[in-house]
Coordinates of C-alpha atoms in Angstrom, one line a residue:
X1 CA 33.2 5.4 9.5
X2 CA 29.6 5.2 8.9
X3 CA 28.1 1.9 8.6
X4 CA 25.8 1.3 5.1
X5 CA 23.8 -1.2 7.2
X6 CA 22.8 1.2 10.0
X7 CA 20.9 3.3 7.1
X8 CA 20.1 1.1 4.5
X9 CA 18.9 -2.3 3.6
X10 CA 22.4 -3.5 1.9
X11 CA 21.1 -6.6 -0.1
X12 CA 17.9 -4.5 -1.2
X13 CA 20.6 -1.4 -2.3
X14 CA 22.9 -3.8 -4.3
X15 CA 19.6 -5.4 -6.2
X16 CA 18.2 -1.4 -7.1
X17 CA 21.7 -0.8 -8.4
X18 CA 21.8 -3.8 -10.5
X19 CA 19.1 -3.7 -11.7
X20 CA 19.1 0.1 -12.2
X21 CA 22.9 -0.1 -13.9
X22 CA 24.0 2.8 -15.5
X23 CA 20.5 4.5 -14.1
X24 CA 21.5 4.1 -10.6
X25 CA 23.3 7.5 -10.3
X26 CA 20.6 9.3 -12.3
X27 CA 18.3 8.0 -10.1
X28 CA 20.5 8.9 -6.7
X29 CA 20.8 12.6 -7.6
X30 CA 17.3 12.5 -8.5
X31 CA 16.8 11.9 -4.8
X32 CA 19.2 13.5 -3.1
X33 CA 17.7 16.6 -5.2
X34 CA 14.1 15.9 -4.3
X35 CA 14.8 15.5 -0.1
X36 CA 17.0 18.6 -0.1
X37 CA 13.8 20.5 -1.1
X38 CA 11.6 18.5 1.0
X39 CA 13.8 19.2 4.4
X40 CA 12.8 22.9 4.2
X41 CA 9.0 22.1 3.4
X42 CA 8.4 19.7 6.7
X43 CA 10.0 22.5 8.4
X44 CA 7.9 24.8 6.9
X45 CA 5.0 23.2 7.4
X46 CA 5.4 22.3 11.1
X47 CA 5.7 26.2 11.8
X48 CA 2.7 26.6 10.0
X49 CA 1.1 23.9 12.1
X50 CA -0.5 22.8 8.8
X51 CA -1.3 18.8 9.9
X52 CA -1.9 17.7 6.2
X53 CA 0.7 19.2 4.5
X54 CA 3.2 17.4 7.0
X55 CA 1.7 14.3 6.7
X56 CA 1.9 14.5 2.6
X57 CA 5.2 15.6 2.6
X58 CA 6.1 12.8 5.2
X59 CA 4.1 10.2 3.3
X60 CA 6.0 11.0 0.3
X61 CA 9.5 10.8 2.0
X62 CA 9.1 7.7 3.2
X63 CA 8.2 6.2 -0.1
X64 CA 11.4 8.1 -1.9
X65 CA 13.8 6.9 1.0
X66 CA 12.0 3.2 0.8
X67 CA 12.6 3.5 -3.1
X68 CA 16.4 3.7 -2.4
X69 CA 16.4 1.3 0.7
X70 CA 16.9 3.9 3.4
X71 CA 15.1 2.2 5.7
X72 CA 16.2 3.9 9.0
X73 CA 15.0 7.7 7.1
X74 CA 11.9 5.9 5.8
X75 CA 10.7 4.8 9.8
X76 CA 11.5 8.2 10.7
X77 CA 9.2 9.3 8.2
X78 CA 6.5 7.2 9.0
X79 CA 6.8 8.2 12.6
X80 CA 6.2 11.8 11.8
X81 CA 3.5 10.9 8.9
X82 CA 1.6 9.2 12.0
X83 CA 1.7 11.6 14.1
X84 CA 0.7 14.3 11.7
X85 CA -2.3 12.1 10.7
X86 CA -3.1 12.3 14.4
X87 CA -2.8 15.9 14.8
X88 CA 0.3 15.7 17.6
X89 CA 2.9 17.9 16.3
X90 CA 4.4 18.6 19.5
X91 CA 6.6 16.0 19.3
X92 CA 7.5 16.9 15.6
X93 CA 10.3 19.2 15.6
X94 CA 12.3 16.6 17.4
X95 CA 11.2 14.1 14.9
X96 CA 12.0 16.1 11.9
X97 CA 15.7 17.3 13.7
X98 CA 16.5 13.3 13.6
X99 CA 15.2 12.8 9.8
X100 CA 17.4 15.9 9.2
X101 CA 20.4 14.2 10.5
X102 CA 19.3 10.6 9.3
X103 CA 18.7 12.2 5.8
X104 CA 22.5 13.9 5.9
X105 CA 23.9 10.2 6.9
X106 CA 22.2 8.9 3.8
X107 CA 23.2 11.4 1.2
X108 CA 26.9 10.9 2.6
X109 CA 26.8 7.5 1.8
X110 CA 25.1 7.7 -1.3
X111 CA 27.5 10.8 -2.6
X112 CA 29.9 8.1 -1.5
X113 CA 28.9 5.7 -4.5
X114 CA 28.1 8.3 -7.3

């Protein structure tokens, strides 16, 4: 069983669904829409070796994840916004393979309380 803690920020999660109420789900899916289509594009842009796209589409990430509390998925993101911003993608496509997996943990749990 997955733990919420190990991916979120609990207390910060049950605030943004109170104070969210009947918006909360809208808001999740909105999400969980917007990273499936970003997965593909850090992918993308890694290939291309194009430094500044990655970095945007990290930056951006991060603040989405943060946004819902996934805290573990928004470090991730900031490690591979960093490194893009320096220009060392060779460590990347490990970086983006654990955001891939940290982002699927995330939208399990989140399916989990649509």
């Amino acid at each position: 069983m997955m733990s919420l803690a190990e991916h979120f920020d609990p207390e910060s999660l049950d605030m943004l669904r109170e104070v969210m109420d009947d918006e909360f789900s809208d808001l999740m899916r909105v999400y969980i829409d917007d990273s499936r289509q970003r997965l593909p594009l850090l992918t993308q842009a890694l290939q291309q070796q194009d430094a500044r796209q990655l970095r945007e589409l990290a930056h951006s990430f991060k603040g989405a994840s943060s946004n819902v509390s996934a805290n573990a998925l928004a470090q991730l993101c900031f490690q591979l916004e960093m490194a893009a911003r320096e220009g060392q993608l060779q460590g990347a496509e490990e970086l983006i393979a654990q955001i891939e997996a940290e982002y699927l943990a995330v939208e399990t749990l989140l399916q989990d309380m649509l």
